[in-house]
Short mmCIF file of C-alpha atoms and ligand atoms in Angstrom, two decimals:
data_model
loop_
_atom_site.label_atom_id
_atom_site.label_comp_id
_atom_site.label_asym_id
_atom_site.label_seq_id
_atom_site.Cartn_x
_atom_site.Cartn_y
_atom_site.Cartn_z
CA UNK A 1 87.86 81.82 91.98
CA UNK A 2 90.49 84.17 90.57
CA UNK A 3 91.02 87.67 91.88
CA UNK A 4 88.86 90.25 90.13
CA UNK A 5 91.34 93.07 89.68
CA UNK A 6 88.66 95.58 88.80
CA UNK A 7 87.07 95.12 92.24
CA UNK A 8 90.26 95.54 94.27
CA UNK A 9 90.52 98.90 96.00
CA UNK A 10 93.79 100.72 95.46
CA UNK A 11 94.55 101.59 99.08
CA UNK A 12 94.60 98.98 101.85
CA UNK A 13 94.58 99.78 105.57
CA UNK A 14 97.68 98.14 107.08
CA UNK A 15 97.10 97.40 110.77
CA UNK A 16 100.72 97.13 111.91
CA UNK A 17 101.23 100.70 113.16
CA UNK A 18 97.92 101.45 114.85
CA UNK A 19 97.64 104.49 117.12
CA UNK A 20 98.43 103.75 120.76
CA UNK A 21 97.58 105.39 124.07
CA UNK A 22 99.45 104.51 127.27
CA UNK A 23 101.21 101.65 125.46
CA UNK A 24 98.05 99.91 124.17
CA UNK A 25 96.10 100.23 120.94
CA UNK A 26 93.81 103.25 121.06
CA UNK A 27 90.61 101.47 120.06
CA UNK A 28 88.44 104.61 119.93
CA UNK A 29 90.79 106.18 117.42
CA UNK A 30 91.05 102.97 115.42
CA UNK A 31 87.24 102.75 115.22
CA UNK A 32 87.06 106.30 113.89
CA UNK A 33 89.74 105.58 111.28
CA UNK A 34 88.05 102.32 110.24
CA UNK A 35 84.73 104.14 109.77
CA UNK A 36 86.30 106.95 107.72
CA UNK A 37 88.12 104.41 105.56
CA UNK A 38 84.97 102.37 104.85
CA UNK A 39 82.88 105.52 104.34
CA UNK A 40 85.34 106.60 101.65
CA UNK A 41 84.55 103.41 99.72
CA UNK A 42 87.64 101.32 100.57
CA UNK A 43 87.55 97.90 102.22
CA UNK A 44 90.89 96.04 102.45
CA UNK A 45 92.33 95.44 105.94
CA UNK A 46 95.72 93.80 106.39
CA UNK A 47 96.81 92.35 109.72
CA UNK A 48 99.11 89.52 110.87
CA UNK A 49 99.49 87.11 113.77
CA UNK A 50 102.46 89.07 115.08
CA UNK A 51 101.37 92.71 114.60
CA UNK A 52 101.21 94.60 117.92
CA UNK A 53 102.16 91.35 119.67
CA UNK A 54 98.91 89.70 118.53
CA UNK A 55 96.71 92.65 119.53
CA UNK A 56 96.21 93.87 115.96
CA UNK A 57 94.08 90.79 115.18
CA UNK A 58 92.11 91.39 118.40
CA UNK A 59 91.56 95.03 117.36
CA UNK A 60 90.16 93.74 114.05
CA UNK A 61 87.40 91.98 115.98
CA UNK A 62 86.51 95.02 118.11
CA UNK A 63 86.87 97.80 115.54
CA UNK A 64 85.77 96.07 112.35
CA UNK A 65 84.09 92.67 112.73
CA UNK A 66 81.74 93.56 115.62
CA UNK A 67 80.80 96.89 114.05
CA UNK A 68 80.41 96.20 110.33
CA UNK A 69 78.72 93.47 108.23
CA UNK A 70 81.18 90.73 107.24
CA UNK A 71 80.53 91.24 103.53
CA UNK A 72 81.31 94.98 103.72
CA UNK A 73 85.08 94.44 104.11
CA UNK A 74 87.88 92.08 103.09
CA UNK A 75 90.36 90.85 105.68
CA UNK A 76 93.91 89.62 105.14
CA UNK A 77 96.17 87.97 107.71
CA UNK A 78 99.30 85.82 107.67
CA UNK A 79 100.82 82.57 108.91
CA UNK A 80 104.11 83.23 110.76
CA UNK A 81 106.87 80.69 109.93
CA UNK A 82 108.60 81.46 113.21
CA UNK A 83 105.64 80.01 115.21
CA UNK A 84 105.43 76.81 113.14
CA UNK A 85 107.40 73.92 114.61
CA UNK A 86 105.12 71.02 113.62
CA UNK A 87 102.35 70.18 111.13
CA UNK A 88 99.81 70.65 113.93
CA UNK A 89 101.00 74.22 114.59
CA UNK A 90 99.57 75.41 111.25
CA UNK A 91 95.99 74.68 112.32
CA UNK A 92 96.64 75.76 115.87
CA UNK A 93 97.74 79.23 114.74
CA UNK A 94 95.00 79.46 112.10
CA UNK A 95 92.23 78.57 114.58
CA UNK A 96 93.60 81.11 117.03
CA UNK A 97 93.56 83.76 114.28
CA UNK A 98 89.92 83.04 113.41
CA UNK A 99 89.01 83.36 117.09
CA UNK A 100 91.05 86.51 117.67
CA UNK A 101 89.48 88.21 114.65
CA UNK A 102 85.98 86.83 115.33
CA UNK A 103 85.50 85.55 111.77
CA UNK A 104 84.98 82.14 110.19
CA UNK A 105 87.01 82.84 107.04
CA UNK A 106 89.75 85.14 105.74
CA UNK A 107 89.45 86.81 102.34
CA UNK A 108 93.22 86.86 101.81
CA UNK A 109 95.67 84.60 103.62
CA UNK A 110 99.44 84.83 103.25
CA UNK A 111 102.52 82.90 104.25
CA UNK A 112 104.27 85.73 106.08
CA UNK A 113 107.56 87.24 104.96
CA UNK A 114 109.12 84.54 102.81
CA UNK A 115 112.85 85.04 102.34
CA UNK A 116 115.88 82.94 101.50
CA UNK A 117 116.89 80.56 104.27
CA UNK A 118 115.13 79.26 107.37
CA UNK A 119 111.85 81.00 106.83
CA UNK A 120 111.16 79.56 103.35
CA UNK A 121 112.50 76.16 104.43
CA UNK A 122 109.96 76.08 107.27
CA UNK A 123 107.04 76.70 104.90
CA UNK A 124 108.24 73.85 102.66
CA UNK A 125 109.10 71.51 105.54
CA UNK A 126 105.56 71.75 106.91
CA UNK A 127 103.92 71.73 103.47
CA UNK A 128 102.30 75.11 104.08
CA UNK A 129 101.55 75.83 100.42
CA UNK A 130 99.37 72.70 100.04
CA UNK A 131 97.92 73.34 103.48
CA UNK A 132 96.84 76.83 102.34
CA UNK A 133 95.19 75.43 99.23
CA UNK A 134 93.39 72.88 101.40
CA UNK A 135 92.11 75.70 103.63
CA UNK A 136 90.84 77.40 100.50
CA UNK A 137 88.99 74.25 99.43
CA UNK A 138 87.40 74.16 102.90
CA UNK A 139 86.17 77.74 102.41
CA UNK A 140 88.29 79.14 105.25
CA UNK A 141 90.42 81.20 102.85
CA UNK A 142 89.16 82.97 99.75
CA UNK A 143 92.55 83.81 98.22
CA UNK A 144 95.99 82.38 99.01
CA UNK A 145 99.39 84.02 98.54
CA UNK A 146 102.52 85.12 100.38
CA UNK A 147 104.42 88.22 101.39
CA UNK A 148 107.99 88.30 100.13
CA UNK A 149 111.36 89.75 101.16
CA UNK A 150 113.79 87.46 99.33
CA UNK A 151 115.86 87.42 96.18
CA UNK A 152 114.50 87.43 92.60
CA UNK A 153 115.99 83.95 92.11
CA UNK A 154 114.02 82.47 95.02
CA UNK A 155 110.82 84.19 93.85
CA UNK A 156 111.11 82.52 90.43
CA UNK A 157 111.76 79.16 92.09
CA UNK A 158 108.68 79.47 94.32
CA UNK A 159 106.39 80.60 91.49
CA UNK A 160 107.55 77.70 89.31
CA UNK A 161 107.00 75.24 92.13
CA UNK A 162 103.69 76.70 93.35
CA UNK A 163 101.67 78.02 90.40
CA UNK A 164 98.57 77.81 92.64
CA UNK A 165 99.61 81.04 94.40
CA UNK A 166 97.10 83.77 93.50
CA UNK A 167 98.91 86.94 94.54
CA UNK A 168 102.19 88.12 96.05
CA UNK A 169 102.84 91.01 98.44
CA UNK A 170 106.18 92.79 97.92
CA UNK A 171 108.01 95.87 99.16
CA UNK A 172 107.72 98.38 96.34
CA UNK A 173 108.56 102.08 96.23
CA UNK A 174 110.50 104.46 94.03
CA UNK A 175 113.66 104.55 96.12
CA UNK A 176 113.98 100.74 96.40
CA UNK A 177 113.40 100.12 92.70
CA UNK A 178 117.12 99.38 92.09
CA UNK A 179 117.99 98.53 95.69
CA UNK A 180 120.28 95.47 95.67
CA UNK A 181 118.76 94.17 98.91
CA UNK A 182 115.08 94.89 98.36
CA UNK A 183 115.01 94.30 94.55
CA UNK A 184 111.66 96.14 94.12
CA UNK A 185 112.03 96.60 90.35
CA UNK A 186 113.16 93.04 89.65
CA UNK A 187 110.42 91.48 91.78
CA UNK A 188 107.81 93.69 90.12
CA UNK A 189 109.03 92.63 86.67
CA UNK A 190 108.90 88.89 87.51
CA UNK A 191 105.34 89.15 88.85
CA UNK A 192 104.12 91.38 86.02
CA UNK A 193 105.45 89.03 83.36
CA UNK A 194 103.43 86.22 84.95
CA UNK A 195 100.32 88.41 85.41
CA UNK A 196 100.33 87.74 89.14
CA UNK A 197 98.42 90.41 91.08
CA UNK A 198 100.73 92.47 93.29
CA UNK A 199 99.94 93.83 96.72
CA UNK A 200 102.38 96.53 97.74
CA UNK A 201 103.85 97.02 101.20
CA UNK A 202 106.11 99.86 102.32
CA UNK A 203 105.10 102.23 99.45
CA UNK A 204 106.48 105.07 101.59
CA UNK A 205 109.45 103.07 102.89
CA UNK A 206 108.23 103.15 106.46
CA UNK A 207 107.43 106.87 106.24
CA UNK A 208 110.81 107.95 104.84
CA UNK A 209 109.28 109.03 101.52
CA UNK A 210 106.73 111.14 103.39
CA UNK A 211 109.51 113.08 105.12
CA UNK A 212 112.01 114.03 102.42
CA UNK A 213 114.73 116.60 103.03
CA UNK A 214 114.14 120.17 101.80
CA UNK A 215 115.97 119.69 98.50
CA UNK A 216 113.93 116.63 97.51
CA UNK A 217 110.63 117.99 98.81
CA UNK A 218 111.09 121.20 96.83
CA UNK A 219 111.56 119.24 93.57
CA UNK A 220 108.08 117.78 94.05
CA UNK A 221 106.44 120.92 95.47
CA UNK A 222 107.65 122.95 92.48
CA UNK A 223 105.36 120.89 90.24
CA UNK A 224 102.41 120.16 92.54
CA UNK A 225 102.39 122.53 95.51
CA UNK A 226 98.91 121.27 96.40
CA UNK A 227 100.00 117.65 96.89
CA UNK A 228 101.67 116.16 99.97
CA UNK A 229 105.13 114.65 99.60
CA UNK A 230 103.70 111.26 100.69
CA UNK A 231 101.11 111.32 97.91
CA UNK A 232 103.90 111.07 95.31
CA UNK A 233 105.06 107.75 96.75
CA UNK A 234 101.52 106.35 96.56
CA UNK A 235 100.96 107.71 93.07
CA UNK A 236 104.23 106.15 91.90
CA UNK A 237 103.17 102.61 92.87
CA UNK A 238 99.51 103.19 91.99
CA UNK A 239 100.57 104.06 88.43
CA UNK A 240 102.16 100.62 87.89
CA UNK A 241 100.02 98.08 85.98
CA UNK A 242 99.32 94.88 87.94
CA UNK A 243 99.36 96.59 91.34
CA UNK A 244 96.02 95.76 92.92
CA UNK A 245 96.32 97.11 96.43
CA UNK A 246 98.75 99.44 98.16
CA UNK A 247 99.01 99.01 101.89
CA UNK A 248 99.51 101.97 104.14
CA UNK A 249 100.17 101.43 107.83
CA UNK A 250 98.19 104.48 108.89
CA UNK A 251 98.66 105.72 112.45
CA UNK A 252 96.84 109.04 112.41
CA UNK A 253 93.61 110.49 111.09
CA UNK A 254 95.63 113.10 109.15
CA UNK A 255 97.57 110.41 107.29
CA UNK A 256 94.32 108.67 106.50
CA UNK A 257 92.69 111.86 105.21
CA UNK A 258 95.67 112.57 102.94
CA UNK A 259 95.67 108.99 101.59
CA UNK A 260 91.92 109.05 101.01
CA UNK A 261 92.34 112.23 99.06
CA UNK A 262 95.08 110.67 96.91
CA UNK A 263 93.10 107.55 96.10
CA UNK A 264 89.59 108.99 95.79
CA UNK A 265 90.82 111.23 93.02
CA UNK A 266 93.65 109.03 91.82
CA UNK A 267 95.91 110.59 89.17
CA UNK A 268 98.67 108.43 87.67
CA UNK A 269 102.03 110.20 87.39
CA UNK A 270 102.49 112.01 84.07
CA UNK A 271 105.86 112.18 82.28
CA UNK A 272 106.89 115.45 83.93
CA UNK A 273 106.06 114.02 87.35
CA UNK A 274 107.94 110.77 86.66
CA UNK A 275 110.99 112.86 85.75
CA UNK A 276 110.65 114.72 89.06
CA UNK A 277 110.62 111.41 90.96
CA UNK A 278 113.79 110.39 89.06
CA UNK A 279 115.40 113.63 90.23
CA UNK A 280 114.48 112.88 93.84
CA UNK A 281 115.96 109.38 93.52
CA UNK A 282 119.13 110.89 92.08
CA UNK A 283 119.42 113.42 94.90
CA UNK A 284 118.80 110.74 97.53
CA UNK A 285 121.45 108.52 95.92
CA UNK A 286 124.22 111.10 96.15
CA UNK A 287 125.70 109.54 99.26
CA UNK A 288 129.03 107.84 98.71
CA UNK A 289 128.36 104.24 97.76
CA UNK A 290 130.87 101.42 97.43
CA UNK A 291 131.40 100.50 93.77
CA UNK A 292 131.07 96.72 94.17
CA UNK A 293 129.71 95.16 90.99
CA UNK A 294 128.82 91.82 92.64
CA UNK A 295 131.15 89.98 90.28
CA UNK A 296 131.92 87.57 93.17
CA UNK A 297 135.56 87.07 92.14
CA UNK A 298 136.44 87.51 95.80
CA UNK A 299 134.01 84.99 97.23
CA UNK A 300 135.38 81.56 96.34
CA UNK A 301 138.84 82.19 97.77
CA UNK A 302 137.72 83.66 101.08
CA UNK A 303 138.98 81.15 103.65
CA UNK A 304 136.35 82.31 106.15
CA UNK A 305 133.33 81.91 103.86
CA UNK A 306 132.17 85.53 104.08
CA UNK A 307 129.58 86.56 101.50
CA UNK A 308 131.56 89.71 100.71
CA UNK A 309 129.35 91.38 98.02
CA UNK A 310 126.23 90.87 100.16
CA UNK A 311 127.93 92.42 103.17
CA UNK A 312 128.91 95.38 101.00
CA UNK A 313 125.37 95.65 99.71
CA UNK A 314 124.13 95.88 103.30
CA UNK A 315 126.66 98.65 104.03
CA UNK A 316 125.54 100.58 100.94
CA UNK A 317 121.90 100.43 101.96
CA UNK A 318 122.76 101.48 105.51
CA UNK A 319 124.76 104.45 104.16
CA UNK A 320 121.86 105.45 101.96
CA UNK A 321 119.20 105.13 104.65
CA UNK A 322 120.68 105.85 108.07
CA UNK A 323 118.39 104.48 110.77
CA UNK A 324 116.62 102.04 108.45
CA UNK A 325 116.48 98.57 110.05
CA UNK A 326 116.28 96.59 106.81
CA UNK A 327 120.05 96.37 106.21
CA UNK A 328 120.41 95.06 109.77
CA UNK A 329 117.70 92.43 109.18
CA UNK A 330 119.31 91.55 105.85
CA UNK A 331 122.70 91.18 107.55
CA UNK A 332 121.20 89.01 110.32
CA UNK A 333 119.72 86.68 107.68
CA UNK A 334 122.99 86.64 105.80
CA UNK A 335 125.08 85.53 108.76
CA UNK A 336 122.59 82.71 109.42
CA UNK A 337 123.91 81.22 106.19
CA UNK A 338 127.45 82.61 105.86
CA UNK A 339 130.20 83.83 108.15
CA UNK A 340 130.20 87.16 110.00
CA UNK A 341 132.26 90.10 108.77
CA UNK A 342 134.06 89.84 112.13
CA UNK A 343 135.38 86.43 111.04
CA UNK A 344 137.64 88.21 108.53
CA UNK A 345 141.30 87.36 109.25
CA UNK A 346 142.63 90.11 106.95
CA UNK A 347 144.40 87.61 104.71
CA UNK A 348 144.02 89.97 101.75
CA UNK A 349 142.99 87.29 99.22
CA UNK A 350 139.89 89.24 98.24
CA UNK A 351 141.65 92.56 97.76
CA UNK A 352 144.16 90.82 95.49
CA UNK A 353 141.44 89.68 93.06
CA UNK A 354 138.93 92.53 93.27
CA UNK A 355 138.78 94.23 89.85
CA UNK A 356 137.38 97.35 91.52
CA UNK A 357 140.34 97.54 93.93
CA UNK A 358 138.05 97.90 96.90
CA UNK A 359 139.46 98.09 100.45
CA UNK A 360 137.52 95.00 101.48
CA UNK A 361 139.25 94.45 104.82
CA UNK A 362 138.30 97.99 105.91
CA UNK A 363 134.78 97.46 104.63
CA UNK A 364 134.44 94.28 106.73
CA UNK A 365 135.39 96.40 109.75
CA UNK A 366 132.72 98.94 108.80
CA UNK A 367 130.18 96.11 108.64
CA UNK A 368 131.21 94.92 112.11
CA UNK A 369 130.68 98.42 113.49
CA UNK A 370 127.35 98.86 111.72
CA UNK A 371 125.78 95.43 112.19
CA UNK A 372 127.56 93.57 114.98
CA UNK A 373 127.99 96.25 117.60
CA UNK A 374 124.45 96.04 119.07
CA UNK A 375 123.99 94.32 122.37
S1 SF4 B 1 140.59 89.46 103.88
FE1 SF4 B 1 138.83 88.77 105.04
S2 SF4 B 1 137.14 88.89 103.62
FE2 SF4 B 1 139.01 88.97 102.41
S3 SF4 B 1 139.38 86.86 101.81
FE3 SF4 B 1 140.53 87.22 103.70
S4 SF4 B 1 139.13 86.59 105.32
FE4 SF4 B 1 137.89 86.79 103.47
S1 SF4 B 2 135.61 91.19 93.74
FE1 SF4 B 2 135.25 93.31 94.35
S2 SF4 B 2 133.66 94.03 92.93
FE2 SF4 B 2 133.70 91.78 92.78
S3 SF4 B 2 132.15 91.11 94.27
FE3 SF4 B 2 134.09 91.13 95.35
S4 SF4 B 2 134.16 93.15 96.32
FE4 SF4 B 2 132.61 93.25 94.74
#
């Protein structure tokens, strides 16, 4: 059964940032939000084995499954590679998820957070793609896909190898469209060309696009004073063909009310509004970025095996988004496969060949300060 795009709601309720009280999920508030969401005509809930330390799936049972008919909502959850150490672990985790959520099937089931390196290797090592298809044949999963944080090259490889995948969840928002770590635009293009339905995560970049600085916010308010700043981020992704569902990790009733308003009366961005978003991107990009072109001339001769352009890419993203954890996660994944910036012995080989004349040794020190100073 293929996914009927016309029946997919545009906004999905992401259950990874649920409201808390005294350090635990505030179930009363979650119930109210679930009811408002369903009453507004939406029905897609997205959880995962690891959200809220496993308590998000338990909240699904209490707030949704016990209180609403099973056919009135669709439920998505995910298999975590980092809990899979044997073939048996796949079923062990899956059975636990069914029990936690109180259901006997999932509408959407994803391999969680595929990226280059260990994580993807684990899913292949334990044959998780074929396992997922088998679960579908058994009626335990209605639709099978994966969430993705890797490179465009790996995405193409996976889609070629596993054409059975029905949908892919990617990070997509206007500020990450050309981001050399997140690759939103490139991933979107690959999936669109193959007509693979796209589920969007981080449309607001973890809330950053809901809290723009005064300059950026005023660009948007000048055109639509009646609309929230966050609504522009949702309208940007909702205007893209092939996007079926946009997840929002809603934590408050106010956020939910604003999102409901955006999607109940959904208006795609018009040309004037698209130009305003471009202006915001331009203003947000005015921080000083390192002009590395990723030519990789420096890489082969590095005696320490440092992936220099990737390290620089992580620095650029960290400069652009202070406080954002993604460059740190990206760097952590990078040094699983290559050397640390702190391994640099200042031999100067790279600076001698860099056509952009970048001060690479100094940049490696900046990376050490930014990404290796914790703990
Ligand atoms: S200076 Fe550092 S980064 Fe550059 S080639 Fe030598 S060891 Fe590698
Ligand atoms: S040689 Fe210079 S521009 Fe090319 S990848 Fe290395 S640091 Fe970047």
